[in-house]
Amino acid sequence: MPEEELAERVADVLSVDAVDFRERAEADAEVIKDAVEEGVFDNPQAIVGLEYEFYAVKADGCALRRVPRRLLELIGFEKELGLHNAEMTTSPQPLNAPGLAAQESEVKARLRAALNVTQSERMRLVSDAMWTIPPEGETAGTYLTDSVERTALAADGTERGIRIATNMSDSARYHAMANTEQADSAGMRIEAPHVSVQADTVMPESLITSIQPHYQVPHAPDLSTYFNYALRIAGPLLALGVNSPFFPPDLYDDDASADEILRDGWMEHRISVFETVLNDPTTGDGKVRFPDDLETVDDAIDRIADDETIVPMPVESGERFDDQFPHFSRKHGTYWRWVRPVFGGPTRSAANARIEFRPIPAQPTVRDSVSFLAAFAGLMESLTRLEHPVLELDWQIARENFYAAMTDGLEADLTWITNDGKETTDGLALYEDLLAHAEDGLTNRGLREEDAAKYLYPLRRRVRQGVTPAGWKRARVRAGLEEGTRFADAVERMQQEYVARQAETLLEGSFADWIGD
C-alpha cells in the first residue's frame, strides 16, 4: 500500500473520539456481564486453540526476509506487526484425544503447505522467539527503526504529519500507535543488558514471536479461578520454554564484550522487548505486565473496559454475536497482559470465555509447541478440579517466579507449593508435581496415559536434561567463542544451525532430538 494512502487511513483512525470510544466500551462491558449471568459464555466442555507466529528468512544464509502480501494470502496465514511476520490461528477443538490430535494435525498440514509454497520463493518460515540475522545489506537497528513522515488530512480538514514505519505491515492500528495523543504511553524502545534502542514507532516489537495457547473455560463465572492458577504456572512454564538469549549483534552497545553479553544476558529477552517497546518508561505499571489476581469474572471484564486506550479504533457494525460489544472487542486488542481473559464468539452458541496464555516464545518444533498447549490445558483442568494448593502461593512470589524465569530459565530459583501443601524451591520437585498434574488433566479428559505422556515428553526431557532452547543457543555461541570466532559470527553460525536443525525436525521431531541422551 502506498505510504500516502496508509497515512490517510491512519488519520481516519486518529479521528475517532477517545471519550466516546471509552464510554461505548464500558457500555459493551455491561452487555457481556449480562450474557455471562445468563450462561451464554458457558460451554459443555473445555475447548483449546493456538496462535502460532513465525518469521521468514532466506532459504540460504538465514537472513530475514519480508513476506510478500500476495504470498501471505496464498498460504492462508495472517499478517503480524512486521513485514517478515506470519501468524497461524488454529480452529478451536474440544480438549480430548481427537481434539488435541486435530490441533497438531492442523498446524502440521497448514505449515507443510506453507513451506512448500515459500520454498519456491527461496524463503523459509522459522519458528523461533527472536531473529538475529537482519535482511541482507541492512542492519537490525535500521530495519527496526526506519520510518518516514507523510502528510494526511485530519478529520477537521487540517493537515497533519503521520509517522509511518517502513517495515511494518499496513495495518492502520499499528501505525496509529506512534501518532496518537497517547503515543507517549508506549516506550518505543528496547532496554536490556548491553542493548539500548530508541525508535519512533512500535516496530522494534517485531523482533519477537510467540505461541499463545487458549483454554475456553466450561463455566464462565469460574474464569477468575482458572486465571489465578494460570498466573502461578506462568513462571515454571516460561522457564521450560525460554528461547531468546541473543539480540541481533549490531544492537549491542559498541563497548560490550562477548563475555559481558554472555554473563549479563537473559534467557528470554522477548519478555523485556514487549514490555519496553509498549510501556511508558516514566510510569510504574505498564500495559504489558504480569497481571493481578482476579476475584470475579466481572473484574476481568471491568479491567479490559477500564484499561488505558492508546488507539480508539473505528468500529463497523456486523452480524456476529460479538458484534454486540464491538468497542469492547476493539479495546481488548490493546489490552496487553502476559495472561489475559478473552470474551467472544461468532455466534451465541459458540460464545466463550477463555484464558489466553502469552508467556511462551515460539518453539523449535511443532511438537514442542503442542506440548506446551497440552501442558497448559491439562494444568487448567487438573489444578482447578483438584483445588491444588498452589493457588495459595502469594501473588508477589508468582510474579517473582515469572521474571526469574525470564532471566535465568531452568536455573531460576522458583517457589512452588506441591500437592501435599508444602512449599518448595526444589526444581525437580516443582516439575514432578507440575507435569504430573498436567498429565492428570489430560487423562481426565479421556486421553490414554501413554498418549498424555507422549504429549508431555518434550517438556519432561528438558527437565531431565536441564536444557532449554535458550540454553542450547548459549552453548553454541560459547563454543564458537572458545574456538576464536567473533561474537557476531558466532551468533550467526548458531542461528544458521538452529534453522538447519529445525528444517529436519519442525514437522516430525522435537527439541529432544537436538539434545541427545
Short mmCIF file of C-alpha atoms in Angstrom, two decimals:
data_model
loop_
_atom_site.label_atom_id
_atom_site.label_comp_id
_atom_site.label_asym_id
_atom_site.label_seq_id
_atom_site.Cartn_x
_atom_site.Cartn_y
_atom_site.Cartn_z
CA MET A 1 0.00 0.00 0.00
CA PRO A 2 1.42 3.45 -0.87
CA GLU A 3 2.60 5.36 2.20
CA GLU A 4 0.34 8.32 1.38
CA GLU A 5 -2.74 6.08 1.32
CA LEU A 6 -1.70 4.40 4.57
CA ALA A 7 -1.19 7.82 6.17
CA GLU A 8 -4.77 8.76 5.20
CA ARG A 9 -6.07 5.61 6.83
CA VAL A 10 -4.09 6.34 9.99
CA ALA A 11 -5.52 9.85 10.03
CA ASP A 12 -9.03 8.35 9.85
CA VAL A 13 -8.25 6.17 12.85
CA LEU A 14 -6.94 9.13 14.80
CA SER A 15 -10.19 11.00 14.21
CA VAL A 16 -12.13 8.62 16.47
CA ASP A 17 -13.30 10.37 19.64
CA ALA A 18 -11.48 8.73 22.55
CA VAL A 19 -14.04 9.69 25.21
CA ASP A 20 -16.95 8.34 23.17
CA PHE A 21 -15.00 5.16 22.41
CA ARG A 22 -14.33 4.54 26.09
CA GLU A 23 -17.96 5.14 27.05
CA ARG A 24 -19.15 2.70 24.40
CA ALA A 25 -16.62 0.09 25.58
CA GLU A 26 -17.91 0.47 29.13
CA ALA A 27 -21.48 0.01 27.90
CA ASP A 28 -20.37 -3.09 25.99
CA ALA A 29 -18.90 -4.46 29.20
CA GLU A 30 -22.35 -4.43 30.77
CA VAL A 31 -23.71 -6.40 27.81
CA ILE A 32 -21.05 -9.06 28.41
CA LYS A 33 -21.76 -9.20 32.15
CA ASP A 34 -25.44 -9.78 31.45
CA ALA A 35 -24.60 -12.52 28.96
CA VAL A 36 -22.26 -14.20 31.47
CA GLU A 37 -25.05 -14.19 34.05
CA GLU A 38 -27.41 -15.74 31.52
CA GLY A 39 -24.94 -18.55 30.85
CA VAL A 40 -24.28 -17.51 27.24
CA PHE A 41 -20.50 -17.94 27.61
CA ASP A 42 -20.69 -21.39 29.20
CA ASN A 43 -19.53 -24.47 27.29
CA PRO A 44 -20.37 -28.14 27.85
CA GLN A 45 -16.63 -28.86 27.98
CA ALA A 46 -13.24 -27.19 27.77
CA ILE A 47 -12.05 -26.05 24.33
CA VAL A 48 -8.45 -25.40 23.23
CA GLY A 49 -6.85 -23.37 20.45
CA LEU A 50 -3.46 -21.99 19.44
CA GLU A 51 -1.97 -18.88 17.86
CA TYR A 52 1.42 -19.59 16.29
CA GLU A 53 3.76 -16.88 14.99
CA PHE A 54 6.64 -17.27 12.53
CA TYR A 55 9.19 -15.10 10.76
CA ALA A 56 10.61 -15.58 7.27
CA VAL A 57 14.26 -15.98 6.25
CA LYS A 58 16.18 -16.61 3.08
CA ALA A 59 16.46 -20.33 2.44
CA ASP A 60 20.24 -19.96 2.22
CA GLY A 61 22.09 -17.89 4.80
CA CYS A 62 19.05 -17.33 7.05
CA ALA A 63 18.88 -13.56 6.56
CA LEU A 64 15.50 -12.09 7.45
CA ARG A 65 13.03 -11.81 4.55
CA ARG A 66 9.96 -9.67 4.01
CA VAL A 67 6.94 -11.80 3.11
CA PRO A 68 5.07 -10.55 0.01
CA ARG A 69 1.45 -9.85 0.92
CA ARG A 70 0.20 -11.95 -2.00
CA LEU A 71 2.24 -14.87 -0.67
CA LEU A 72 0.82 -14.43 2.83
CA GLU A 73 -2.70 -14.62 1.43
CA LEU A 74 -1.78 -17.62 -0.71
CA ILE A 75 -0.59 -19.68 2.26
CA GLY A 76 -3.57 -18.68 4.40
CA PHE A 77 -1.56 -17.01 7.16
CA GLU A 78 -2.34 -13.68 8.79
CA LYS A 79 -0.09 -10.62 8.81
CA GLU A 80 1.51 -9.56 12.05
CA LEU A 81 3.45 -6.45 13.05
CA GLY A 82 6.49 -6.75 10.79
CA LEU A 83 6.64 -7.41 7.06
CA HIS A 84 8.67 -10.53 7.89
CA ASN A 85 5.98 -11.98 10.18
CA ALA A 86 3.23 -14.54 9.55
CA GLU A 87 0.70 -15.95 12.00
CA MET A 88 -1.45 -19.08 12.06
CA THR A 89 -4.55 -19.48 14.23
CA THR A 90 -5.96 -22.98 14.67
CA SER A 91 -9.62 -23.93 14.77
CA PRO A 92 -10.90 -24.41 18.35
CA GLN A 93 -11.25 -28.06 19.36
CA PRO A 94 -12.61 -29.90 22.41
CA LEU A 95 -9.94 -30.85 24.94
CA ASN A 96 -9.87 -34.59 24.36
CA ALA A 97 -7.74 -37.05 22.42
CA PRO A 98 -9.19 -36.29 18.97
CA GLY A 99 -9.21 -32.56 19.74
CA LEU A 100 -5.50 -32.37 20.61
CA ALA A 101 -4.66 -34.59 17.66
CA ALA A 102 -6.66 -32.23 15.44
CA GLN A 103 -4.73 -29.24 16.77
CA GLU A 104 -1.40 -30.84 15.93
CA SER A 105 -2.60 -32.13 12.55
CA GLU A 106 -3.97 -28.72 11.54
CA VAL A 107 -0.72 -26.96 12.40
CA LYS A 108 1.33 -29.54 10.50
CA ALA A 109 -0.96 -29.59 7.47
CA ARG A 110 -1.10 -25.83 7.07
CA LEU A 111 2.57 -25.35 7.83
CA ARG A 112 3.65 -28.08 5.41
CA ALA A 113 1.59 -26.43 2.66
CA ALA A 114 3.08 -23.03 3.52
CA LEU A 115 6.63 -24.39 3.48
CA ASN A 116 6.06 -25.90 0.05
CA VAL A 117 4.90 -22.54 -1.31
CA THR A 118 7.64 -20.46 0.34
CA GLN A 119 10.29 -22.90 -0.85
CA SER A 120 9.59 -21.83 -4.42
CA GLU A 121 10.35 -18.27 -3.32
CA ARG A 122 13.64 -19.44 -1.75
CA MET A 123 12.18 -18.49 1.60
CA ARG A 124 11.55 -20.40 4.81
CA LEU A 125 9.21 -19.80 7.74
CA VAL A 126 11.03 -20.14 11.05
CA SER A 127 9.59 -20.98 14.47
CA ASP A 128 11.79 -19.02 16.86
CA ALA A 129 11.42 -16.43 19.62
CA MET A 130 13.71 -13.74 18.18
CA TRP A 131 15.50 -13.31 14.87
CA THR A 132 19.17 -12.37 14.99
CA ILE A 133 20.24 -12.04 11.32
CA PRO A 134 18.83 -8.92 9.62
CA PRO A 135 17.95 -8.69 5.92
CA GLU A 136 20.92 -8.77 3.56
CA GLY A 137 22.59 -5.38 3.21
CA GLU A 138 20.77 -3.94 6.25
CA THR A 139 21.41 -3.68 9.95
CA ALA A 140 18.85 -4.77 12.52
CA GLY A 141 18.91 -1.29 14.01
CA THR A 142 17.98 0.37 10.73
CA TYR A 143 15.37 -2.25 9.85
CA LEU A 144 13.61 -1.80 13.19
CA THR A 145 13.77 1.99 13.45
CA ASP A 146 13.47 3.25 9.88
CA SER A 147 10.40 5.46 9.38
CA VAL A 148 9.13 8.31 7.24
CA GLU A 149 6.69 11.14 7.80
CA ARG A 150 3.83 11.71 5.42
CA THR A 151 1.15 14.40 5.37
CA ALA A 152 -2.53 13.48 5.61
CA LEU A 153 -5.79 15.35 6.09
CA ALA A 154 -7.22 15.11 9.60
CA ALA A 155 -10.97 14.83 10.26
CA ASP A 156 -11.28 18.61 10.65
CA GLY A 157 -9.70 19.19 7.24
CA THR A 158 -6.32 20.29 8.56
CA GLU A 159 -3.10 18.67 7.52
CA ARG A 160 -1.07 16.67 10.00
CA GLY A 161 2.14 14.67 9.84
CA ILE A 162 1.84 10.91 10.15
CA ARG A 163 4.83 8.77 11.12
CA ILE A 164 4.97 5.52 9.09
CA ALA A 165 7.31 2.65 9.97
CA THR A 166 8.98 1.50 6.75
CA ASN A 167 8.98 -2.23 7.52
CA MET A 168 5.69 -2.52 9.37
CA SER A 169 2.58 -4.23 7.99
CA ASP A 170 -0.03 -1.90 6.51
CA SER A 171 -2.38 -2.11 9.49
CA ALA A 172 -3.55 1.37 10.43
CA ARG A 173 -3.80 0.31 14.09
CA TYR A 174 -0.10 -0.50 14.31
CA HIS A 175 0.97 2.79 12.74
CA ALA A 176 -1.57 4.82 14.72
CA MET A 177 0.21 3.92 17.97
CA ALA A 178 3.06 6.25 17.04
CA ASN A 179 0.76 9.12 16.05
CA THR A 180 -1.98 9.24 18.66
CA GLU A 181 -2.00 11.76 21.50
CA GLN A 182 -1.42 8.78 23.80
CA ALA A 183 1.75 7.77 21.93
CA ASP A 184 3.86 8.63 24.98
CA SER A 185 2.19 5.68 26.72
CA ALA A 186 4.44 3.42 24.65
CA GLY A 187 8.20 3.46 25.20
CA MET A 188 9.04 2.52 21.58
CA ARG A 189 12.42 1.39 22.79
CA ILE A 190 14.36 -1.72 23.78
CA GLU A 191 16.18 -1.78 27.11
CA ALA A 192 18.09 -4.91 28.08
CA PRO A 193 21.60 -5.73 29.31
CA HIS A 194 24.02 -4.00 26.91
CA VAL A 195 21.19 -3.13 24.48
CA SER A 196 19.51 0.26 24.14
CA VAL A 197 17.46 1.05 21.04
CA GLN A 198 15.13 4.03 20.57
CA ALA A 199 12.57 4.20 17.77
CA ASP A 200 9.74 6.47 16.62
CA THR A 201 7.25 3.59 16.27
CA VAL A 202 6.46 0.24 17.92
CA MET A 203 8.27 -1.62 15.11
CA PRO A 204 11.01 -2.99 17.46
CA GLU A 205 8.37 -5.34 18.84
CA SER A 206 8.63 -7.25 15.55
CA LEU A 207 11.87 -8.78 16.83
CA ILE A 208 9.84 -11.31 18.79
CA THR A 209 7.46 -14.18 18.04
CA SER A 210 5.43 -16.45 20.29
CA ILE A 211 2.88 -19.20 20.63
CA GLN A 212 -0.33 -18.44 22.51
CA PRO A 213 -2.37 -21.40 23.81
CA HIS A 214 -6.05 -20.72 24.52
CA TYR A 215 -8.25 -22.55 27.01
CA GLN A 216 -12.01 -21.96 27.00
CA VAL A 217 -13.43 -22.44 30.48
CA PRO A 218 -16.57 -24.59 30.77
CA HIS A 219 -18.34 -22.24 33.21
CA ALA A 220 -17.63 -18.53 32.61
CA PRO A 221 -18.22 -17.39 36.22
CA ASP A 222 -15.27 -19.64 37.22
CA LEU A 223 -12.86 -17.80 34.90
CA SER A 224 -11.16 -15.99 37.79
CA THR A 225 -10.09 -19.28 39.39
CA TYR A 226 -8.59 -20.57 36.14
CA PHE A 227 -6.92 -17.21 35.59
CA ASN A 228 -5.28 -17.18 39.02
CA TYR A 229 -3.96 -20.70 38.51
CA ALA A 230 -2.58 -19.62 35.13
CA LEU A 231 -0.58 -16.90 36.89
CA ARG A 232 1.01 -19.50 39.21
CA ILE A 233 2.14 -21.72 36.34
CA ALA A 234 3.38 -18.84 34.14
CA GLY A 235 6.87 -18.75 35.65
CA PRO A 236 7.54 -22.51 35.61
CA LEU A 237 6.26 -22.96 32.04
CA LEU A 238 8.20 -19.92 30.82
CA ALA A 239 11.37 -21.35 32.40
CA LEU A 240 10.88 -24.52 30.33
CA GLY A 241 10.30 -22.59 27.11
CA VAL A 242 12.93 -19.81 27.08
CA ASN A 243 14.29 -19.29 23.57
CA SER A 244 15.64 -15.75 23.04
CA PRO A 245 19.01 -15.27 24.76
CA PHE A 246 20.54 -13.12 21.99
CA PHE A 247 19.69 -9.97 20.09
CA PRO A 248 20.95 -9.26 16.57
CA PRO A 249 24.62 -8.45 17.30
CA ASP A 250 24.53 -4.92 15.85
CA LEU A 251 22.01 -3.92 18.54
CA TYR A 252 24.51 -4.45 21.35
CA ASP A 253 26.43 -1.48 22.73
CA ASP A 254 29.75 -0.94 20.97
CA ASP A 255 31.73 -1.30 24.18
CA ALA A 256 30.05 -4.54 25.30
CA SER A 257 32.34 -7.57 25.17
CA ALA A 258 31.20 -11.08 24.32
CA ASP A 259 31.96 -12.19 27.88
CA GLU A 260 29.82 -9.39 29.30
CA ILE A 261 26.94 -10.21 26.97
CA LEU A 262 27.02 -13.87 27.99
CA ARG A 263 27.41 -13.03 31.67
CA ASP A 264 24.65 -10.43 31.87
CA GLY A 265 22.21 -11.58 29.20
CA TRP A 266 18.83 -13.10 29.98
CA MET A 267 17.37 -16.36 28.74
CA GLU A 268 14.13 -14.82 27.45
CA HIS A 269 14.67 -11.28 26.16
CA ARG A 270 11.33 -11.47 24.38
CA ILE A 271 9.60 -10.55 27.65
CA SER A 272 11.58 -7.34 28.11
CA VAL A 273 11.27 -6.37 24.44
CA PHE A 274 7.48 -6.48 24.58
CA GLU A 275 7.41 -4.54 27.84
CA THR A 276 9.90 -1.81 26.97
CA VAL A 277 8.50 -1.23 23.48
CA LEU A 278 4.91 -0.82 24.66
CA ASN A 279 5.18 0.50 28.24
CA ASP A 280 5.64 4.10 29.33
CA PRO A 281 9.14 4.26 30.90
CA THR A 282 8.10 7.09 33.24
CA THR A 283 5.27 5.21 34.99
CA GLY A 284 5.14 2.14 37.19
CA ASP A 285 2.62 -0.34 35.82
CA GLY A 286 2.57 -0.52 32.04
CA LYS A 287 0.03 -2.05 29.71
CA VAL A 288 2.29 -5.08 29.22
CA ARG A 289 2.71 -6.69 32.62
CA PHE A 290 2.15 -9.66 34.87
CA PRO A 291 -1.48 -9.07 35.88
CA ASP A 292 -3.03 -9.08 39.34
CA ASP A 293 -5.23 -11.89 40.59
CA LEU A 294 -8.91 -11.75 39.77
CA GLU A 295 -11.71 -12.09 42.30
CA THR A 296 -14.61 -12.49 39.88
CA VAL A 297 -15.30 -12.74 36.17
CA ASP A 298 -16.81 -9.24 36.34
CA ASP A 299 -13.41 -7.96 37.49
CA ALA A 300 -11.88 -9.37 34.30
CA ILE A 301 -14.46 -7.58 32.15
CA ASP A 302 -14.03 -4.29 34.02
CA ARG A 303 -10.25 -4.39 33.72
CA ILE A 304 -10.44 -4.54 29.96
CA ALA A 305 -13.07 -1.80 29.76
CA ASP A 306 -11.12 0.45 32.14
CA ASP A 307 -7.69 -0.14 30.57
CA GLU A 308 -5.99 2.90 29.07
CA THR A 309 -6.92 3.38 25.42
CA ILE A 310 -3.97 4.09 23.15
CA VAL A 311 -5.77 3.79 19.82
CA PRO A 312 -9.58 4.20 19.80
CA MET A 313 -10.22 2.34 16.57
CA PRO A 314 -13.30 2.95 14.38
CA VAL A 315 -15.90 0.21 14.72
CA GLU A 316 -18.11 -1.19 11.97
CA SER A 317 -21.37 -3.00 12.61
CA GLY A 318 -21.61 -6.70 11.83
CA GLU A 319 -23.75 -9.79 12.18
CA ARG A 320 -21.55 -11.84 14.54
CA PHE A 321 -22.58 -12.45 18.13
CA ASP A 322 -19.60 -10.48 19.45
CA ASP A 323 -20.60 -7.53 17.28
CA GLN A 324 -22.99 -6.83 20.15
CA PHE A 325 -19.97 -5.50 22.05
CA PRO A 326 -17.67 -4.24 19.25
CA HIS A 327 -15.95 -1.40 21.13
CA PHE A 328 -15.02 -3.73 23.97
CA SER A 329 -13.56 -6.20 21.46
CA ARG A 330 -11.54 -3.46 19.79
CA LYS A 331 -10.26 -2.29 23.15
CA HIS A 332 -9.21 -5.82 24.03
CA GLY A 333 -6.78 -5.72 21.09
CA THR A 334 -4.50 -3.39 23.06
CA TYR A 335 -5.13 -4.98 26.45
CA TRP A 336 -1.66 -6.49 26.74
CA ARG A 337 -1.10 -8.75 29.74
CA TRP A 338 1.02 -11.91 29.95
CA VAL A 339 -2.14 -13.78 30.85
CA ARG A 340 -5.38 -12.27 29.66
CA PRO A 341 -9.09 -13.14 29.58
CA VAL A 342 -10.96 -13.14 26.27
CA PHE A 343 -14.71 -12.91 25.65
CA GLY A 344 -16.00 -13.56 22.14
CA GLY A 345 -17.50 -15.91 19.61
CA PRO A 346 -19.05 -15.66 16.13
CA THR A 347 -22.45 -16.96 17.29
CA ARG A 348 -24.37 -17.12 20.54
CA SER A 349 -23.91 -20.87 20.69
CA ALA A 350 -20.15 -20.53 20.10
CA ALA A 351 -19.69 -17.68 22.62
CA ASN A 352 -16.88 -18.39 25.05
CA ALA A 353 -14.80 -17.03 27.89
CA ARG A 354 -11.19 -18.16 27.64
CA ILE A 355 -7.69 -17.72 29.03
CA GLU A 356 -5.04 -16.62 26.55
CA PHE A 357 -1.60 -17.68 27.80
CA ARG A 358 1.05 -15.37 26.33
CA PRO A 359 4.40 -16.04 28.09
CA ILE A 360 5.64 -18.85 25.83
CA PRO A 361 8.03 -17.95 22.99
CA ALA A 362 7.89 -19.69 19.63
CA GLN A 363 9.48 -23.13 19.94
CA PRO A 364 11.92 -25.16 17.80
CA THR A 365 9.29 -27.64 16.53
CA VAL A 366 5.56 -28.15 16.20
CA ARG A 367 5.65 -30.99 18.72
CA ASP A 368 7.24 -28.69 21.30
CA SER A 369 4.55 -26.08 20.68
CA VAL A 370 1.74 -28.62 21.01
CA SER A 371 3.41 -29.95 24.15
CA PHE A 372 3.01 -26.53 25.76
CA LEU A 373 -0.61 -26.36 24.60
CA ALA A 374 -1.28 -29.78 26.12
CA ALA A 375 0.53 -28.93 29.36
CA PHE A 376 -1.31 -25.64 29.78
CA ALA A 377 -4.70 -27.20 29.06
CA GLY A 378 -4.01 -30.21 31.27
CA LEU A 379 -2.99 -27.94 34.14
CA MET A 380 -6.08 -25.80 33.76
CA GLU A 381 -8.15 -28.98 34.01
CA SER A 382 -6.34 -30.66 36.87
CA LEU A 383 -5.39 -27.78 39.16
CA THR A 384 -8.91 -26.38 39.25
CA ARG A 385 -10.65 -29.76 39.60
CA LEU A 386 -8.37 -30.91 42.42
CA GLU A 387 -8.21 -27.46 44.05
CA HIS A 388 -4.41 -27.65 44.05
CA PRO A 389 -2.88 -25.67 46.94
CA VAL A 390 -0.52 -23.71 44.69
CA LEU A 391 -3.40 -21.25 44.40
CA GLU A 392 -2.34 -20.13 47.90
CA LEU A 393 1.10 -19.12 46.59
CA ASP A 394 1.39 -15.40 47.20
CA TRP A 395 0.81 -13.37 44.04
CA GLN A 396 4.05 -11.45 44.55
CA ILE A 397 6.00 -14.71 44.60
CA ALA A 398 4.24 -15.85 41.42
CA ARG A 399 5.31 -12.59 39.79
CA GLU A 400 8.89 -13.01 41.02
CA ASN A 401 8.88 -16.54 39.58
CA PHE A 402 7.87 -15.13 36.20
CA TYR A 403 10.69 -12.60 35.95
CA ALA A 404 13.22 -15.00 37.45
CA ALA A 405 12.30 -17.46 34.68
CA MET A 406 12.78 -14.65 32.15
CA THR A 407 16.34 -14.00 33.30
CA ASP A 408 17.58 -17.47 34.25
CA GLY A 409 15.32 -20.06 32.62
CA LEU A 410 15.59 -23.50 34.23
CA GLU A 411 18.34 -22.25 36.53
CA ALA A 412 15.95 -19.76 38.16
CA ASP A 413 15.09 -20.14 41.84
CA LEU A 414 11.34 -20.73 41.63
CA THR A 415 8.96 -21.23 44.53
CA TRP A 416 6.09 -23.72 44.30
CA ILE A 417 3.55 -25.36 46.57
CA THR A 418 3.26 -29.09 45.92
CA ASN A 419 0.12 -31.18 46.01
CA ASP A 420 0.68 -32.01 49.69
CA GLY A 421 0.68 -28.31 50.58
CA LYS A 422 4.43 -27.97 51.15
CA GLU A 423 6.35 -25.01 49.80
CA THR A 424 9.45 -25.93 47.83
CA THR A 425 12.21 -24.30 45.83
CA ASP A 426 13.49 -27.63 44.51
CA GLY A 427 13.16 -27.52 40.74
CA LEU A 428 12.80 -31.28 40.28
CA ALA A 429 10.02 -31.44 42.88
CA LEU A 430 8.30 -28.49 41.22
CA TYR A 431 8.28 -30.03 37.75
CA GLU A 432 7.43 -33.50 39.02
CA ASP A 433 4.28 -32.04 40.60
CA LEU A 434 3.52 -29.67 37.71
CA LEU A 435 3.82 -32.22 34.91
CA ALA A 436 2.07 -34.93 36.91
CA HIS A 437 -0.95 -32.65 37.18
CA ALA A 438 -0.73 -31.74 33.50
CA GLU A 439 -0.85 -35.45 32.70
CA ASP A 440 -3.72 -35.96 35.15
CA GLY A 441 -5.69 -33.21 33.44
CA LEU A 442 -5.20 -34.83 30.04
CA THR A 443 -6.12 -38.36 31.18
CA ASN A 444 -9.15 -36.95 32.93
CA ARG A 445 -10.27 -35.63 29.53
CA GLY A 446 -10.09 -39.14 28.09
CA LEU A 447 -6.51 -39.42 26.81
CA ARG A 448 -4.77 -42.73 27.40
CA GLU A 449 -1.86 -42.49 29.82
CA GLU A 450 0.65 -43.28 27.08
CA ASP A 451 -0.78 -40.56 24.83
CA ALA A 452 -0.76 -37.97 27.61
CA ALA A 453 2.84 -38.90 28.41
CA LYS A 454 3.76 -38.57 24.73
CA TYR A 455 2.43 -35.01 24.56
CA LEU A 456 4.39 -34.02 27.66
CA TYR A 457 7.58 -35.92 26.82
CA PRO A 458 9.38 -32.94 25.20
CA LEU A 459 8.96 -30.93 28.40
CA ARG A 460 9.96 -33.80 30.69
CA ARG A 461 13.09 -34.25 28.59
CA ARG A 462 14.04 -30.60 29.09
CA VAL A 463 13.72 -31.01 32.85
CA ARG A 464 15.71 -34.25 32.89
CA GLN A 465 18.49 -32.87 30.69
CA GLY A 466 18.42 -29.38 32.14
CA VAL A 467 18.46 -27.91 28.62
CA THR A 468 16.14 -25.36 27.02
CA PRO A 469 16.31 -23.86 23.52
CA ALA A 470 17.91 -20.75 25.03
CA GLY A 471 20.49 -22.90 26.79
CA TRP A 472 21.22 -24.71 23.53
CA LYS A 473 21.78 -21.38 21.78
CA ARG A 474 24.08 -20.07 24.50
CA ALA A 475 26.14 -23.26 24.42
CA ARG A 476 26.59 -22.96 20.65
CA VAL A 477 27.69 -19.34 20.85
CA ARG A 478 30.05 -20.02 23.75
CA ALA A 479 31.61 -22.91 21.84
CA GLY A 480 32.17 -20.62 18.85
CA LEU A 481 33.86 -18.03 21.03
CA GLU A 482 36.14 -20.66 22.55
CA GLU A 483 37.21 -21.56 19.01
CA GLY A 484 38.19 -17.94 18.44
CA THR A 485 35.12 -16.89 16.42
CA ARG A 486 33.98 -13.26 16.65
CA PHE A 487 30.79 -12.80 18.69
CA ALA A 488 28.70 -11.61 15.73
CA ASP A 489 29.87 -14.55 13.64
CA ALA A 490 29.23 -16.99 16.49
CA VAL A 491 25.64 -15.76 16.80
CA GLU A 492 25.13 -16.00 13.04
CA ARG A 493 26.53 -19.53 12.93
CA MET A 494 24.32 -20.56 15.87
CA GLN A 495 21.26 -19.15 14.11
CA GLN A 496 22.08 -20.98 10.91
CA GLU A 497 22.46 -24.24 12.82
CA TYR A 498 19.13 -23.60 14.59
CA VAL A 499 17.34 -23.19 11.26
CA ALA A 500 19.09 -26.24 9.78
CA ARG A 501 18.15 -28.42 12.77
CA GLN A 502 14.60 -27.09 12.59
CA ALA A 503 14.35 -27.93 8.89
CA GLU A 504 14.94 -31.59 9.82
CA THR A 505 12.62 -31.73 12.84
CA LEU A 506 9.98 -28.98 12.58
CA LEU A 507 7.10 -31.21 11.49
CA GLU A 508 8.00 -34.66 12.78
CA GLY A 509 10.63 -34.28 15.51
CA SER A 510 11.10 -32.28 18.70
CA PHE A 511 13.78 -30.31 20.51
CA ALA A 512 14.51 -33.52 22.42
CA ASP A 513 16.10 -34.80 19.20
CA TRP A 514 18.56 -31.89 19.34
CA ILE A 515 19.91 -32.54 22.81
CA GLY A 516 20.65 -36.28 22.61
CA ASP A 517 20.66 -38.70 25.51
#
